[in-house]
CSV table of C-alpha atoms and ligand atoms in Angstrom, one decimal:
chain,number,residue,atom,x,y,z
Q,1,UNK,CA,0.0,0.0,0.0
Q,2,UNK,CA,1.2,3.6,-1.0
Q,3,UNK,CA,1.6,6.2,1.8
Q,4,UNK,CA,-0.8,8.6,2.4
Q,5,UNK,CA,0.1,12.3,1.3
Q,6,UNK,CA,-1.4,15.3,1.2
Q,7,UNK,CA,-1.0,19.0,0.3
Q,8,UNK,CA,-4.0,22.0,1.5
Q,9,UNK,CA,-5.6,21.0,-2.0
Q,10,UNK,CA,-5.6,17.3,-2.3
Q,11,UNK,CA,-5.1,13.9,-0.3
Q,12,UNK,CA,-3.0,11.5,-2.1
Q,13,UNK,CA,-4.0,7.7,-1.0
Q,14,UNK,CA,-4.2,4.0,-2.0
Q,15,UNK,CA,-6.4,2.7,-4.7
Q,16,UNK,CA,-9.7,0.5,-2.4
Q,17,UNK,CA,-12.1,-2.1,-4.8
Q,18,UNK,CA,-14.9,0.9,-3.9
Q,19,UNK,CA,-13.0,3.0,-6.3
Q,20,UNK,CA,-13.6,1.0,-9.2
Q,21,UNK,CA,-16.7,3.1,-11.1
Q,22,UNK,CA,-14.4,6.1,-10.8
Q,23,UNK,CA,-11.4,4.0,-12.5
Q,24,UNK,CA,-13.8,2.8,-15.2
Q,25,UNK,CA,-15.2,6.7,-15.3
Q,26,UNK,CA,-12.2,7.8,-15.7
Q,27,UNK,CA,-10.5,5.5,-18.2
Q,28,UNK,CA,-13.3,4.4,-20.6
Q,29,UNK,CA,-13.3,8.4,-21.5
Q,30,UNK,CA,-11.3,9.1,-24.9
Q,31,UNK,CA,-10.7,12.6,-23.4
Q,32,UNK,CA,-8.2,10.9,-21.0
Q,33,UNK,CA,-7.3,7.8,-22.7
Q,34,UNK,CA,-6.0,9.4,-26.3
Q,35,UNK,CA,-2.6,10.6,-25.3
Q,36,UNK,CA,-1.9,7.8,-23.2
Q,37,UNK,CA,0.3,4.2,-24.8
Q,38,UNK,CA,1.2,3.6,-28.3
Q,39,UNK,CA,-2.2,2.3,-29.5
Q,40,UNK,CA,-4.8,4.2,-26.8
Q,41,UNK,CA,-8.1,2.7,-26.4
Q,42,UNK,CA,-10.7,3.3,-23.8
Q,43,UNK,CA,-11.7,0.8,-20.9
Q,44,UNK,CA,-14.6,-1.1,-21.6
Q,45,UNK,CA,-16.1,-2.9,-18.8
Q,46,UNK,CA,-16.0,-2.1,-15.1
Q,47,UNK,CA,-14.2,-5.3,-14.7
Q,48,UNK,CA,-11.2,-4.3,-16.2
Q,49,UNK,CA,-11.3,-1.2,-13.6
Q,50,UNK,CA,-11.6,-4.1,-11.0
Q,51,UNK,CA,-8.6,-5.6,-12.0
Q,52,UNK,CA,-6.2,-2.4,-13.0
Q,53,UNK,CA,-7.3,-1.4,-9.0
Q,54,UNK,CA,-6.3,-5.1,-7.5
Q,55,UNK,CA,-2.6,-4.6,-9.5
Q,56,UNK,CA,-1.9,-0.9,-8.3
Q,57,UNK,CA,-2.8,-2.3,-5.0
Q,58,UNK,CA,-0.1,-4.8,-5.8
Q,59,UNK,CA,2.8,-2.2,-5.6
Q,60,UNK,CA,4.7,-2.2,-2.5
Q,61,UNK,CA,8.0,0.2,-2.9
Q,62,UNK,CA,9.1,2.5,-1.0
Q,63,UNK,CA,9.4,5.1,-3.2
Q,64,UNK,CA,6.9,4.1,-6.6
Q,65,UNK,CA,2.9,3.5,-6.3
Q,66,UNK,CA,0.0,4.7,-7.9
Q,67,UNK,CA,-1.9,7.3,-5.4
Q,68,UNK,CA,-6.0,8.0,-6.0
Q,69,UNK,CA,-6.4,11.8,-5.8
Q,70,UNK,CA,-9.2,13.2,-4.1
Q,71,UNK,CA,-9.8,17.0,-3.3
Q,72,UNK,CA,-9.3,18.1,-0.3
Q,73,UNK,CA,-12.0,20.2,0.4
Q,74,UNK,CA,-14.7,17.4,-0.5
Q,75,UNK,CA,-13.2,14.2,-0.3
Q,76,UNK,CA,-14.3,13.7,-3.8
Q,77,UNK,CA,-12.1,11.3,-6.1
Q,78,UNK,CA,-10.6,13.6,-9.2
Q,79,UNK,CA,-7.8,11.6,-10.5
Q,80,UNK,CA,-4.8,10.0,-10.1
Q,81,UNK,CA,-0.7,10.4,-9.9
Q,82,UNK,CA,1.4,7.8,-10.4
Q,83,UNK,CA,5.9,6.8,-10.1
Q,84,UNK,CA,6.4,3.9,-11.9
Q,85,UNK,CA,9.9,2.4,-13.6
Q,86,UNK,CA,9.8,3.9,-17.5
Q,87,UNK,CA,9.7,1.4,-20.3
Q,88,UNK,CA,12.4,1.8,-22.6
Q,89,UNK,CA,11.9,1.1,-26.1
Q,90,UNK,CA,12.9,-2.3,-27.5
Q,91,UNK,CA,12.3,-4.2,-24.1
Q,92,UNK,CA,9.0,-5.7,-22.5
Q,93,UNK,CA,10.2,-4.6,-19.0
Q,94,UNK,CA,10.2,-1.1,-17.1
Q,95,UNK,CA,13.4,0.3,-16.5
Q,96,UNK,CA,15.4,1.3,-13.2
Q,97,UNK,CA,14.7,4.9,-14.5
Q,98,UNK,CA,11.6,6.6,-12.4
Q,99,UNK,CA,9.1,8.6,-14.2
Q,100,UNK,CA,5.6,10.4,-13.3
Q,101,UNK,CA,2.3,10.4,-14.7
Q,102,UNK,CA,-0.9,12.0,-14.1
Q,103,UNK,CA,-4.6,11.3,-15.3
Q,104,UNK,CA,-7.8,13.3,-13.8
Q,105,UNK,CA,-11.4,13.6,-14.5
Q,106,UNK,CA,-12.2,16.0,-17.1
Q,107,UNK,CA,-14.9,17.3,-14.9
Q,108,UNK,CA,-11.9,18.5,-12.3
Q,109,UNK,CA,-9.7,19.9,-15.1
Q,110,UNK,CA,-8.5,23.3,-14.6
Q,111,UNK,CA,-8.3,23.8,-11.6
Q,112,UNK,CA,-4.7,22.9,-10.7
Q,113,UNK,CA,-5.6,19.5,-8.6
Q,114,UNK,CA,-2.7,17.3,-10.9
Q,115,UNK,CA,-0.3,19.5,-10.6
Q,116,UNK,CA,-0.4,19.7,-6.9
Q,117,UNK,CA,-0.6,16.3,-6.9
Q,118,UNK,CA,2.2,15.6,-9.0
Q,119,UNK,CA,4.2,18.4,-6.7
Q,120,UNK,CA,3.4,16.2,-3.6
Q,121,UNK,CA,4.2,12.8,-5.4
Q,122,UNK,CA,7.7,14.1,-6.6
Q,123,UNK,CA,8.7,15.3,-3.2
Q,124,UNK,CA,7.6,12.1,-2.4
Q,125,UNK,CA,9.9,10.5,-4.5
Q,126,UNK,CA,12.6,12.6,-3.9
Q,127,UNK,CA,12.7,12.0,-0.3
Q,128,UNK,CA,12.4,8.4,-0.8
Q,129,UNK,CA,16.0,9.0,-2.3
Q,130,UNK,CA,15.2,9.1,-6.1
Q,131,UNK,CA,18.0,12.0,-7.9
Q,132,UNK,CA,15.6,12.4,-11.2
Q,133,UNK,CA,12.5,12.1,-12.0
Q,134,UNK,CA,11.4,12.0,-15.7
Q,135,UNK,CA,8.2,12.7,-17.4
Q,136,UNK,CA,7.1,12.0,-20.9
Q,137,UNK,CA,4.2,13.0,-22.9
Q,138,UNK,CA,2.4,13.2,-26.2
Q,139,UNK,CA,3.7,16.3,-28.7
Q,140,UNK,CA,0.2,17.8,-28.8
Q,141,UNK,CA,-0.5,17.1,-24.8
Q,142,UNK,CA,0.0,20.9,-24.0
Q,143,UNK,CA,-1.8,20.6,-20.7
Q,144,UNK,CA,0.7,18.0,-19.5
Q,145,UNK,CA,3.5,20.0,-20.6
Q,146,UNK,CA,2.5,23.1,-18.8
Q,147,UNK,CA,1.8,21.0,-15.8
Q,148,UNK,CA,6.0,19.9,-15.8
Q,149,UNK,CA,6.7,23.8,-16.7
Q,150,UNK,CA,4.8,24.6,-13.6
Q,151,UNK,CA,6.7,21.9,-11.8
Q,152,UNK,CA,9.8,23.1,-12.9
Q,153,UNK,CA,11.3,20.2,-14.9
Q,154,UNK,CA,13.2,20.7,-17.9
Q,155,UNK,CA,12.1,20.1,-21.0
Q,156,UNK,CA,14.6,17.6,-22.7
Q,157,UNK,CA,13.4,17.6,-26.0
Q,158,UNK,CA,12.0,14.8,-28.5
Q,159,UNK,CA,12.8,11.4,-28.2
Q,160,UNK,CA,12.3,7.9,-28.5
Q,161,UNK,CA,14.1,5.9,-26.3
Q,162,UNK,CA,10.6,5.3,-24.2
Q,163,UNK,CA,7.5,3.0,-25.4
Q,164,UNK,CA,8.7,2.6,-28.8
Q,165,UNK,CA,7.1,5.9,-29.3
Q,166,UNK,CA,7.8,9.6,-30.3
Q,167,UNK,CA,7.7,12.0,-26.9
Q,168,UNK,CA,8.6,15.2,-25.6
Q,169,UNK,CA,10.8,14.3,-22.1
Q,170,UNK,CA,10.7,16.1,-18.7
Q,171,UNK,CA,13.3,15.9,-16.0
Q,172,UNK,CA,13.0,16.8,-12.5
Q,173,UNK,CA,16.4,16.9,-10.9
Q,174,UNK,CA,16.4,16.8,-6.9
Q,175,UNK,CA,16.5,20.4,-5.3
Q,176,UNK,CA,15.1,22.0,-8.2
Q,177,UNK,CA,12.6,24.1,-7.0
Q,178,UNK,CA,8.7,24.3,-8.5
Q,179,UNK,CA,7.2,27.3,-9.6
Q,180,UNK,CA,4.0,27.9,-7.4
Q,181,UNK,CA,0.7,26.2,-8.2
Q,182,UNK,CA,-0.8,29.5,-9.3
Q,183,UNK,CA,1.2,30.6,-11.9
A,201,COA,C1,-3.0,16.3,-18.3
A,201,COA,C2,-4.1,16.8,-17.4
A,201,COA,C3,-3.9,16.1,-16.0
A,201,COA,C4,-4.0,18.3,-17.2
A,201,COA,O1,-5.1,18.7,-16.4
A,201,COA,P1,-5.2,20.2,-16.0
A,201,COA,O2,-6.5,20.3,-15.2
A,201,COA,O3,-5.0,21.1,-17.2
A,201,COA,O4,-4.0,20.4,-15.0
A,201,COA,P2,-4.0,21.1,-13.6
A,201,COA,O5,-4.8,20.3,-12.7
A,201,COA,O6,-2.6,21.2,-13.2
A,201,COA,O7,-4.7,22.5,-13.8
A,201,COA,C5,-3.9,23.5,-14.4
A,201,COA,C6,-4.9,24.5,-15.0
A,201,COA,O8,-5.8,24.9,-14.0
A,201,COA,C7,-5.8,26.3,-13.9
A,201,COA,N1,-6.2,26.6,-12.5
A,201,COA,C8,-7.4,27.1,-12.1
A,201,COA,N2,-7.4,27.2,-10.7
A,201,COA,C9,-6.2,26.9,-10.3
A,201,COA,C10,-5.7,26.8,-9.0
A,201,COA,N3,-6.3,27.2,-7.9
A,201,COA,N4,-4.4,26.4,-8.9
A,201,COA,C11,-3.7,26.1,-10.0
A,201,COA,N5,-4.2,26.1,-11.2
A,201,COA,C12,-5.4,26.5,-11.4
A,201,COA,C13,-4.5,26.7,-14.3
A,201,COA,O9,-4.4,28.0,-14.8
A,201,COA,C14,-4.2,25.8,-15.4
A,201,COA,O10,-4.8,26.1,-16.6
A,201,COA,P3,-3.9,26.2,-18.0
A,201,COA,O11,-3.1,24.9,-18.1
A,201,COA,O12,-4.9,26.4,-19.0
A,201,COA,O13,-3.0,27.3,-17.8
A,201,COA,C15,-5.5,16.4,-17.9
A,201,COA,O14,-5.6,17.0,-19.2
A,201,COA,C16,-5.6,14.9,-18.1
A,201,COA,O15,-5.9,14.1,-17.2
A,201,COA,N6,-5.5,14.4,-19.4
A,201,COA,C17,-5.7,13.0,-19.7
A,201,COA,C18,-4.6,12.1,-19.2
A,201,COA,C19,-3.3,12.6,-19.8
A,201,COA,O16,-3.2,12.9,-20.9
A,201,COA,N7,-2.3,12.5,-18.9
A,201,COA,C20,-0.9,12.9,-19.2
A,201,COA,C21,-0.2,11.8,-20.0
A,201,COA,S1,1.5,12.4,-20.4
């Protein structure tokens, strides 16, 4: 189980089997499913959201997990942020390289709740003694690249050493410090 983190805007805690129509909310929605993989595709059947909730519950690292973000204020689930190994392209299996991800309900886009997250969940990962943390996303996924401006990672440039795909890469280097949430 990951460990609970917070910030004044959102609580960062482990995926439960009661969170499963949010997971199949969330993923069977081509709004948040077409800049994600190679081949995106939606989820189809609230089993599968079953099933992708027992393997994040799987995780037990110190430093990686997948965190179910829920505002603060409400307690209501908006999305979720995730460190994971990277996979490098040409192999099956993730590498020892540590990158972030973020996926939220359209309905609580715009108001700043995955970057705080993501903020919380790399200090997270900093402290757990990861040095970099990268961050890759589609060319046209402007909102997830102003969300690693705002988090003050640099942008690498193109490449495709990760999922056998074309991306634009993110770092976030250790002591770097974030821009605040508003800006
Ligand atoms: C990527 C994604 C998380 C971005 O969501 P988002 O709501 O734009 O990002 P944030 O939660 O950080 O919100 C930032 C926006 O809220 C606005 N905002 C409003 N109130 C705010 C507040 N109190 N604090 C901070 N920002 C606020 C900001 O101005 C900013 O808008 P802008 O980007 O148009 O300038 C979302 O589009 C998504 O889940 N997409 C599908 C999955 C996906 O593609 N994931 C990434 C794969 S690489």
């Amino acid at each position: 189980m990951v460990k609970k983190l917070s910030s004044d805007r959102v609580n960062l805690r482990g995926w439960a089997p009661s969170d499963a129509p949010f997971v199949f909310d969330l993923y069977s929605r081509w709004d948040v499913q077409r800049y994600l993989g190679h081949e995106p595709r939606v989820m189809e059947n609230p089993t599968q959201a079953e099933g992708l909730i027992e393997r994040l519950r799987a995780v037990d690292d110190p430093a990686l997990g997948y965190w179910a973000v829920e505002a603060a204020d409400t307690g209501t689930l908006v999305g979720t942020v995730m460190l994971q190994g990277i996979g490098l392209s040409g192999t099956s299996s993730p590498s020892d390289q540590v990158e972030i991800g973020w996926h939220f309900h359209p309905d609580a886009w715009g108001r700043g709740y995955a970057t705080d997250a993501a903020r919380v969940a790399l200090e997270h990962g900093f402290a757990a003694g990861l040095d970099s943390i990268l961050a890759v996303a589609h060319a046209d996924n402007f909102p997830s690249h102003r969300i690693c401006r705002r988090l003050g990672m640099e942008d690498a440039g193109t490449t495709n050493a990760y999922y056998d795909a074309e991306y634009e890469l993110f770092v976030a280097k250790k002591g770097r410090r974030s821009k605040p949430t508003t800006a």
